[in-house]
Short mmCIF file of N, CA and C in Angstrom, two decimals:
data_model
loop_
_atom_site.label_atom_id
_atom_site.label_comp_id
_atom_site.label_asym_id
_atom_site.label_seq_id
_atom_site.Cartn_x
_atom_site.Cartn_y
_atom_site.Cartn_z
N ASP O 109 18.18 11.99 28.56
CA ASP O 109 16.78 12.44 28.45
C ASP O 109 15.85 11.29 28.81
N MET O 110 14.84 11.60 29.57
CA MET O 110 13.84 10.61 29.94
C MET O 110 12.50 11.07 29.39
N SER O 111 11.57 10.14 29.29
CA SER O 111 10.22 10.49 28.82
C SER O 111 9.26 10.45 30.00
N LEU O 112 8.41 11.45 30.11
CA LEU O 112 7.41 11.54 31.17
C LEU O 112 6.07 11.85 30.55
N HIS O 113 5.18 10.89 30.49
CA HIS O 113 3.82 11.14 30.00
C HIS O 113 3.82 11.92 28.70
N GLY O 114 4.71 11.57 27.79
CA GLY O 114 4.74 12.28 26.50
C GLY O 114 5.63 13.50 26.51
N PHE O 115 6.13 13.89 27.67
CA PHE O 115 7.08 15.01 27.75
C PHE O 115 8.49 14.45 27.77
N ARG O 116 9.42 15.20 27.22
CA ARG O 116 10.82 14.81 27.26
C ARG O 116 11.49 15.59 28.39
N LEU O 117 12.09 14.86 29.31
CA LEU O 117 12.74 15.50 30.45
C LEU O 117 14.23 15.62 30.17
N ALA O 118 14.78 16.81 30.35
CA ALA O 118 16.20 17.04 30.14
C ALA O 118 16.71 18.04 31.15
N ASN O 119 18.00 18.03 31.39
CA ASN O 119 18.59 19.04 32.26
C ASN O 119 18.73 20.36 31.52
N PHE O 120 18.71 21.44 32.28
CA PHE O 120 18.93 22.77 31.76
C PHE O 120 20.33 22.85 31.15
N ARG O 121 20.41 23.41 29.94
CA ARG O 121 21.70 23.55 29.25
C ARG O 121 22.09 25.03 29.27
N MET O 122 23.16 25.34 30.01
CA MET O 122 23.62 26.73 30.10
C MET O 122 24.06 27.21 28.72
N GLY O 123 23.66 28.42 28.37
CA GLY O 123 24.02 28.98 27.08
C GLY O 123 23.07 28.59 25.97
N ILE O 124 22.10 27.71 26.26
CA ILE O 124 21.16 27.25 25.23
C ILE O 124 19.71 27.49 25.65
N ASP O 125 19.37 27.16 26.90
CA ASP O 125 17.98 27.11 27.32
C ASP O 125 17.47 28.37 28.03
N GLU O 126 18.32 29.37 28.20
CA GLU O 126 17.91 30.55 28.96
C GLU O 126 16.66 31.22 28.38
N LYS O 127 16.66 31.47 27.07
CA LYS O 127 15.55 32.20 26.45
C LYS O 127 14.24 31.42 26.60
N ALA O 128 14.27 30.13 26.30
CA ALA O 128 13.05 29.31 26.40
C ALA O 128 12.56 29.26 27.85
N TRP O 129 13.50 29.13 28.80
CA TRP O 129 13.10 29.04 30.20
C TRP O 129 12.49 30.36 30.68
N LEU O 130 13.12 31.48 30.32
CA LEU O 130 12.59 32.78 30.73
C LEU O 130 11.19 33.01 30.17
N GLU O 131 10.98 32.66 28.91
CA GLU O 131 9.65 32.83 28.30
C GLU O 131 8.62 31.96 29.01
N ALA O 132 8.98 30.71 29.28
CA ALA O 132 8.05 29.80 29.95
C ALA O 132 7.79 30.26 31.38
N ASN O 133 8.84 30.64 32.09
CA ASN O 133 8.70 31.10 33.48
C ASN O 133 7.82 32.34 33.55
N ASN O 134 8.03 33.29 32.65
CA ASN O 134 7.28 34.54 32.70
C ASN O 134 5.83 34.33 32.28
N ALA O 135 5.56 33.32 31.43
CA ALA O 135 4.17 32.97 31.10
C ALA O 135 3.50 32.30 32.29
N THR O 136 4.26 31.44 32.98
CA THR O 136 3.73 30.72 34.14
C THR O 136 3.39 31.67 35.28
N PHE O 137 4.29 32.63 35.54
CA PHE O 137 4.14 33.52 36.70
C PHE O 137 3.74 34.94 36.31
N ALA O 138 3.00 35.07 35.22
CA ALA O 138 2.57 36.41 34.77
C ALA O 138 1.85 37.12 35.91
N GLY O 139 2.30 38.34 36.22
CA GLY O 139 1.67 39.12 37.27
C GLY O 139 2.14 38.78 38.67
N HIS O 140 3.05 37.83 38.82
CA HIS O 140 3.55 37.45 40.14
C HIS O 140 4.68 38.41 40.52
N PRO O 141 4.63 38.99 41.74
CA PRO O 141 5.62 40.03 42.09
C PRO O 141 7.07 39.55 42.15
N GLU O 142 7.31 38.28 42.52
CA GLU O 142 8.70 37.84 42.65
C GLU O 142 9.17 37.01 41.46
N ASN O 143 8.33 36.11 40.96
CA ASN O 143 8.79 35.17 39.93
C ASN O 143 8.49 35.62 38.51
N GLY O 144 7.55 36.57 38.35
CA GLY O 144 7.22 37.02 37.00
C GLY O 144 8.23 38.05 36.53
N ASP O 145 8.22 38.35 35.26
CA ASP O 145 9.09 39.39 34.68
C ASP O 145 10.57 39.17 34.98
N MET O 146 11.01 37.93 35.05
CA MET O 146 12.43 37.69 35.29
C MET O 146 13.20 37.98 34.01
N THR O 147 14.34 38.65 34.15
CA THR O 147 15.15 39.00 32.99
C THR O 147 16.32 38.03 32.86
N ARG O 148 16.97 38.12 31.72
CA ARG O 148 18.17 37.31 31.48
C ARG O 148 19.21 37.60 32.56
N ARG O 149 19.31 38.87 32.94
CA ARG O 149 20.27 39.27 33.97
C ARG O 149 19.92 38.64 35.32
N ASP O 150 18.62 38.62 35.67
CA ASP O 150 18.18 37.97 36.91
C ASP O 150 18.59 36.50 36.91
N LEU O 151 18.34 35.84 35.78
CA LEU O 151 18.66 34.42 35.66
C LEU O 151 20.17 34.20 35.76
N GLU O 152 20.94 35.03 35.07
CA GLU O 152 22.39 34.88 35.09
C GLU O 152 22.96 35.12 36.49
N LYS O 153 22.36 36.05 37.25
CA LYS O 153 22.81 36.28 38.63
C LYS O 153 22.60 35.02 39.47
N ARG O 154 21.46 34.36 39.28
CA ARG O 154 21.19 33.13 40.04
C ARG O 154 22.13 32.01 39.60
N MET O 155 22.39 31.92 38.29
CA MET O 155 23.28 30.87 37.78
C MET O 155 24.72 31.07 38.23
N ALA O 156 25.06 32.29 38.63
CA ALA O 156 26.42 32.58 39.09
C ALA O 156 26.60 32.25 40.58
N GLN O 157 25.50 31.89 41.26
CA GLN O 157 25.58 31.59 42.70
C GLN O 157 26.30 30.25 42.91
N PRO O 158 27.00 30.13 44.03
CA PRO O 158 27.73 28.88 44.29
C PRO O 158 26.82 27.65 44.36
N TRP O 159 25.55 27.82 44.72
CA TRP O 159 24.66 26.68 44.83
C TRP O 159 24.09 26.21 43.49
N PHE O 160 24.25 27.01 42.44
CA PHE O 160 23.62 26.65 41.16
C PHE O 160 24.21 25.36 40.60
N ASP O 161 23.33 24.45 40.21
CA ASP O 161 23.76 23.18 39.62
C ASP O 161 22.77 22.78 38.54
N PRO O 162 23.17 22.85 37.26
CA PRO O 162 22.23 22.51 36.19
C PRO O 162 21.75 21.06 36.25
N ALA O 163 22.47 20.19 36.97
CA ALA O 163 22.04 18.80 37.11
C ALA O 163 20.77 18.69 37.95
N GLY O 164 20.47 19.75 38.71
CA GLY O 164 19.25 19.77 39.52
C GLY O 164 18.20 20.72 38.96
N PHE O 165 18.32 21.05 37.68
CA PHE O 165 17.41 21.99 37.01
C PHE O 165 16.81 21.23 35.84
N PHE O 166 15.55 20.82 35.98
CA PHE O 166 14.91 19.91 35.02
C PHE O 166 13.90 20.64 34.16
N LEU O 167 13.96 20.38 32.85
CA LEU O 167 13.03 20.98 31.90
C LEU O 167 12.20 19.88 31.25
N ALA O 168 10.91 20.13 31.11
CA ALA O 168 10.01 19.19 30.44
C ALA O 168 9.59 19.81 29.11
N TRP O 169 9.94 19.13 28.04
CA TRP O 169 9.68 19.63 26.68
C TRP O 169 8.54 18.86 26.03
N ASP O 170 7.72 19.58 25.27
CA ASP O 170 6.72 18.98 24.41
C ASP O 170 7.17 19.35 23.00
N GLY O 171 7.87 18.45 22.36
CA GLY O 171 8.49 18.78 21.07
C GLY O 171 9.55 19.84 21.31
N GLU O 172 9.43 20.98 20.62
CA GLU O 172 10.38 22.08 20.78
C GLU O 172 9.91 23.11 21.80
N GLU O 173 8.75 22.87 22.40
CA GLU O 173 8.17 23.84 23.34
C GLU O 173 8.43 23.42 24.77
N LEU O 174 8.83 24.38 25.60
CA LEU O 174 9.08 24.11 27.01
C LEU O 174 7.75 24.19 27.76
N ALA O 175 7.34 23.05 28.35
CA ALA O 175 6.04 22.96 29.01
C ALA O 175 6.13 23.25 30.50
N GLY O 176 7.28 22.96 31.11
CA GLY O 176 7.42 23.18 32.54
C GLY O 176 8.83 22.90 32.99
N SER O 177 9.10 23.24 34.26
CA SER O 177 10.44 23.02 34.79
C SER O 177 10.41 22.90 36.30
N CYS O 178 11.43 22.27 36.83
CA CYS O 178 11.64 22.19 38.27
C CYS O 178 13.11 22.47 38.54
N TRP O 179 13.36 23.52 39.30
CA TRP O 179 14.71 23.97 39.61
C TRP O 179 14.93 23.71 41.10
N THR O 180 15.90 22.87 41.42
CA THR O 180 16.18 22.56 42.82
C THR O 180 17.41 23.31 43.30
N LYS O 181 17.52 23.37 44.62
CA LYS O 181 18.63 24.10 45.25
C LYS O 181 18.97 23.36 46.54
N VAL O 182 20.25 23.32 46.87
CA VAL O 182 20.66 22.78 48.16
C VAL O 182 21.32 23.91 48.94
N HIS O 183 20.77 24.19 50.11
CA HIS O 183 21.32 25.24 50.97
C HIS O 183 22.57 24.74 51.67
N GLU O 184 23.40 25.67 52.13
CA GLU O 184 24.64 25.30 52.84
C GLU O 184 24.36 24.41 54.03
N SER O 185 23.19 24.58 54.66
CA SER O 185 22.80 23.78 55.83
C SER O 185 22.50 22.33 55.45
N GLY O 186 22.38 22.06 54.13
CA GLY O 186 22.02 20.71 53.69
C GLY O 186 20.54 20.57 53.40
N LEU O 187 19.76 21.62 53.67
CA LEU O 187 18.33 21.58 53.37
C LEU O 187 18.13 21.72 51.87
N GLY O 188 17.28 20.89 51.31
CA GLY O 188 16.95 20.97 49.89
C GLY O 188 15.79 21.91 49.68
N GLU O 189 15.68 22.43 48.47
CA GLU O 189 14.56 23.32 48.15
C GLU O 189 14.09 23.07 46.73
N ILE O 190 12.77 23.03 46.57
CA ILE O 190 12.19 23.14 45.24
C ILE O 190 12.15 24.65 45.00
N TYR O 191 13.14 25.15 44.28
CA TYR O 191 13.40 26.58 44.17
C TYR O 191 12.39 27.26 43.26
N VAL O 192 12.22 26.75 42.05
CA VAL O 192 11.16 27.24 41.15
C VAL O 192 10.54 26.03 40.49
N ILE O 193 9.22 25.91 40.63
CA ILE O 193 8.49 24.86 39.93
C ILE O 193 7.41 25.55 39.13
N GLY O 194 7.30 25.21 37.86
CA GLY O 194 6.28 25.87 37.05
C GLY O 194 5.85 25.04 35.87
N VAL O 195 4.57 25.14 35.55
CA VAL O 195 4.02 24.53 34.34
C VAL O 195 3.35 25.66 33.56
N VAL O 196 3.71 25.79 32.30
CA VAL O 196 3.14 26.83 31.44
C VAL O 196 1.62 26.57 31.36
N PRO O 197 0.80 27.64 31.48
CA PRO O 197 -0.65 27.46 31.57
C PRO O 197 -1.27 26.50 30.56
N GLN O 198 -0.83 26.51 29.31
CA GLN O 198 -1.49 25.63 28.33
C GLN O 198 -1.23 24.14 28.59
N TRP O 199 -0.27 23.81 29.44
CA TRP O 199 0.00 22.40 29.77
C TRP O 199 -0.48 22.03 31.17
N GLU O 200 -1.18 22.95 31.85
CA GLU O 200 -1.66 22.66 33.21
C GLU O 200 -2.71 21.56 33.19
N GLY O 201 -2.86 20.89 34.33
CA GLY O 201 -3.94 19.92 34.48
C GLY O 201 -3.63 18.55 33.90
N ARG O 202 -2.36 18.31 33.55
CA ARG O 202 -2.00 17.01 32.97
C ARG O 202 -1.05 16.25 33.89
N GLY O 203 -0.89 16.69 35.13
CA GLY O 203 -0.05 15.98 36.08
C GLY O 203 1.43 16.30 35.97
N LEU O 204 1.76 17.27 35.11
CA LEU O 204 3.18 17.57 34.89
C LEU O 204 3.83 18.20 36.13
N GLY O 205 3.11 19.09 36.82
CA GLY O 205 3.67 19.73 38.01
C GLY O 205 4.04 18.70 39.07
N ARG O 206 3.11 17.78 39.34
CA ARG O 206 3.36 16.72 40.31
C ARG O 206 4.59 15.89 39.91
N THR O 207 4.65 15.53 38.63
CA THR O 207 5.76 14.72 38.15
C THR O 207 7.08 15.46 38.30
N LEU O 208 7.09 16.74 37.95
CA LEU O 208 8.31 17.53 38.05
C LEU O 208 8.77 17.69 39.50
N VAL O 209 7.83 17.92 40.43
CA VAL O 209 8.21 18.00 41.84
C VAL O 209 8.81 16.67 42.29
N ALA O 210 8.20 15.56 41.87
CA ALA O 210 8.71 14.24 42.24
C ALA O 210 10.12 14.02 41.69
N VAL O 211 10.36 14.46 40.45
CA VAL O 211 11.70 14.36 39.84
C VAL O 211 12.70 15.18 40.65
N GLY O 212 12.32 16.40 41.02
CA GLY O 212 13.19 17.26 41.81
C GLY O 212 13.51 16.67 43.17
N LEU O 213 12.47 16.16 43.85
CA LEU O 213 12.69 15.56 45.18
C LEU O 213 13.56 14.31 45.08
N ASP O 214 13.34 13.52 44.03
CA ASP O 214 14.15 12.32 43.82
C ASP O 214 15.61 12.69 43.62
N HIS O 215 15.86 13.73 42.83
CA HIS O 215 17.24 14.20 42.61
C HIS O 215 17.85 14.66 43.93
N LEU O 216 17.11 15.45 44.70
CA LEU O 216 17.64 15.95 45.97
C LEU O 216 17.98 14.78 46.90
N ALA O 217 17.13 13.76 46.93
CA ALA O 217 17.35 12.63 47.83
C ALA O 217 18.48 11.72 47.35
N ARG O 218 18.42 11.31 46.07
CA ARG O 218 19.36 10.31 45.57
C ARG O 218 20.73 10.89 45.25
N VAL O 219 20.75 12.03 44.59
CA VAL O 219 22.02 12.59 44.11
C VAL O 219 22.66 13.49 45.17
N CYS O 220 21.83 14.31 45.83
CA CYS O 220 22.36 15.29 46.79
C CYS O 220 22.30 14.78 48.23
N HIS O 221 21.69 13.62 48.45
CA HIS O 221 21.56 13.02 49.79
C HIS O 221 20.90 13.97 50.78
N VAL O 222 19.90 14.69 50.29
CA VAL O 222 19.15 15.62 51.11
C VAL O 222 18.02 14.85 51.80
N ARG O 223 17.88 15.06 53.09
CA ARG O 223 16.85 14.35 53.86
C ARG O 223 15.59 15.19 54.04
N GLU O 224 15.72 16.49 53.88
CA GLU O 224 14.59 17.38 54.11
C GLU O 224 14.57 18.45 53.02
N ALA O 225 13.38 18.72 52.51
CA ALA O 225 13.26 19.72 51.45
C ALA O 225 12.13 20.67 51.78
N MET O 226 12.25 21.89 51.29
CA MET O 226 11.23 22.90 51.53
C MET O 226 10.90 23.61 50.24
N LEU O 227 9.81 24.36 50.29
CA LEU O 227 9.46 25.22 49.16
C LEU O 227 8.58 26.33 49.70
N PHE O 228 8.48 27.39 48.91
CA PHE O 228 7.60 28.51 49.23
C PHE O 228 6.41 28.43 48.29
N VAL O 229 5.22 28.64 48.84
CA VAL O 229 4.02 28.65 48.00
C VAL O 229 3.08 29.71 48.55
N GLU O 230 2.33 30.34 47.66
CA GLU O 230 1.32 31.30 48.10
C GLU O 230 0.19 30.51 48.73
N SER O 231 -0.19 30.83 49.97
CA SER O 231 -1.24 30.07 50.66
C SER O 231 -2.58 30.17 49.93
N LEU O 232 -2.77 31.24 49.15
CA LEU O 232 -4.02 31.39 48.40
C LEU O 232 -4.07 30.47 47.19
N ASN O 233 -2.93 29.91 46.80
CA ASN O 233 -2.88 29.02 45.64
C ASN O 233 -3.26 27.62 46.12
N THR O 234 -4.56 27.41 46.30
CA THR O 234 -5.03 26.18 46.94
C THR O 234 -4.69 24.94 46.12
N ARG O 235 -4.63 25.08 44.79
CA ARG O 235 -4.30 23.93 43.95
C ARG O 235 -2.87 23.46 44.22
N ALA O 236 -1.95 24.43 44.28
CA ALA O 236 -0.54 24.09 44.54
C ALA O 236 -0.38 23.56 45.96
N VAL O 237 -1.04 24.19 46.93
CA VAL O 237 -0.94 23.74 48.32
C VAL O 237 -1.42 22.29 48.42
N GLY O 238 -2.53 21.97 47.77
CA GLY O 238 -3.06 20.60 47.78
C GLY O 238 -2.08 19.61 47.18
N LEU O 239 -1.43 20.01 46.08
CA LEU O 239 -0.43 19.16 45.44
C LEU O 239 0.72 18.86 46.39
N TYR O 240 1.27 19.90 47.01
CA TYR O 240 2.44 19.71 47.88
C TYR O 240 2.07 18.89 49.11
N GLU O 241 0.88 19.12 49.67
CA GLU O 241 0.45 18.33 50.83
C GLU O 241 0.30 16.87 50.44
N SER O 242 -0.21 16.61 49.24
CA SER O 242 -0.39 15.22 48.80
C SER O 242 0.96 14.53 48.58
N LEU O 243 2.02 15.33 48.36
CA LEU O 243 3.37 14.78 48.19
C LEU O 243 4.10 14.68 49.52
N GLY O 244 3.44 15.04 50.62
CA GLY O 244 4.05 14.87 51.93
C GLY O 244 4.59 16.15 52.56
N PHE O 245 4.42 17.28 51.89
CA PHE O 245 4.86 18.54 52.50
C PHE O 245 3.84 18.96 53.55
N GLU O 246 4.30 19.62 54.60
CA GLU O 246 3.37 20.21 55.56
C GLU O 246 3.75 21.66 55.76
N ALA O 247 2.75 22.49 56.01
CA ALA O 247 3.00 23.91 56.24
C ALA O 247 3.70 24.07 57.57
N VAL O 248 4.87 24.71 57.56
CA VAL O 248 5.62 24.91 58.80
C VAL O 248 5.68 26.37 59.19
N GLN O 249 5.44 27.25 58.24
CA GLN O 249 5.56 28.67 58.54
C GLN O 249 4.71 29.44 57.55
N SER O 250 4.01 30.43 58.05
CA SER O 250 3.23 31.28 57.17
C SER O 250 3.82 32.68 57.27
N VAL O 251 4.13 33.27 56.14
CA VAL O 251 4.72 34.60 56.12
C VAL O 251 3.69 35.56 55.56
N GLU O 252 3.42 36.61 56.29
CA GLU O 252 2.48 37.62 55.81
C GLU O 252 3.25 38.68 55.03
N ALA O 253 2.75 39.01 53.87
CA ALA O 253 3.36 40.08 53.09
C ALA O 253 2.34 41.21 52.99
N TYR O 254 2.79 42.41 53.14
CA TYR O 254 1.90 43.57 53.04
C TYR O 254 2.32 44.38 51.83
N ARG O 255 1.32 44.84 51.10
CA ARG O 255 1.62 45.67 49.94
C ARG O 255 0.79 46.94 50.03
N TYR O 256 1.42 48.04 49.85
CA TYR O 256 0.74 49.33 49.90
C TYR O 256 0.28 49.71 48.50
N ASP O 257 -0.98 50.00 48.35
CA ASP O 257 -1.51 50.39 47.05
C ASP O 257 -1.69 51.91 47.05
N SER O 258 -0.82 52.60 46.34
CA SER O 258 -0.86 54.07 46.34
C SER O 258 -2.05 54.61 45.54
N ALA O 259 -2.72 53.73 44.80
CA ALA O 259 -3.85 54.18 43.98
C ALA O 259 -5.10 54.44 44.81
N GLN O 260 -5.11 53.96 46.06
CA GLN O 260 -6.31 54.13 46.88
C GLN O 260 -6.32 55.48 47.60
#
């Protein structure tokens, strides 16, 4: 365990941290079509994937409360990914997201020997886009998503 600005950093513990992570993730991404409302089954399906490695799944704790997390992934091609990065709303604005991304990238570089990493971000999330650009990410592809609203 390491200390980060008053947060305790630890790796995800299978069989122990699922409930806390799901609650924190669903609070972070409330209303998000892909990342919100994740169930235990969704999480277990991802943990069963060959790429899953708890050593690259970092949790930041404030006492007994989970404040944020950074989950990394290495693709078969060798490309690294910041798979899920999130800070629970009540802990936003304290630099935790930036620190967690840096921890994830450091793990990908030092432990996984990854030279290139990617992530997906909503282009409308200007705060997140600014953070990633300041860390050296550049936009390489923009994907348009269309949603049909049957209420109209």
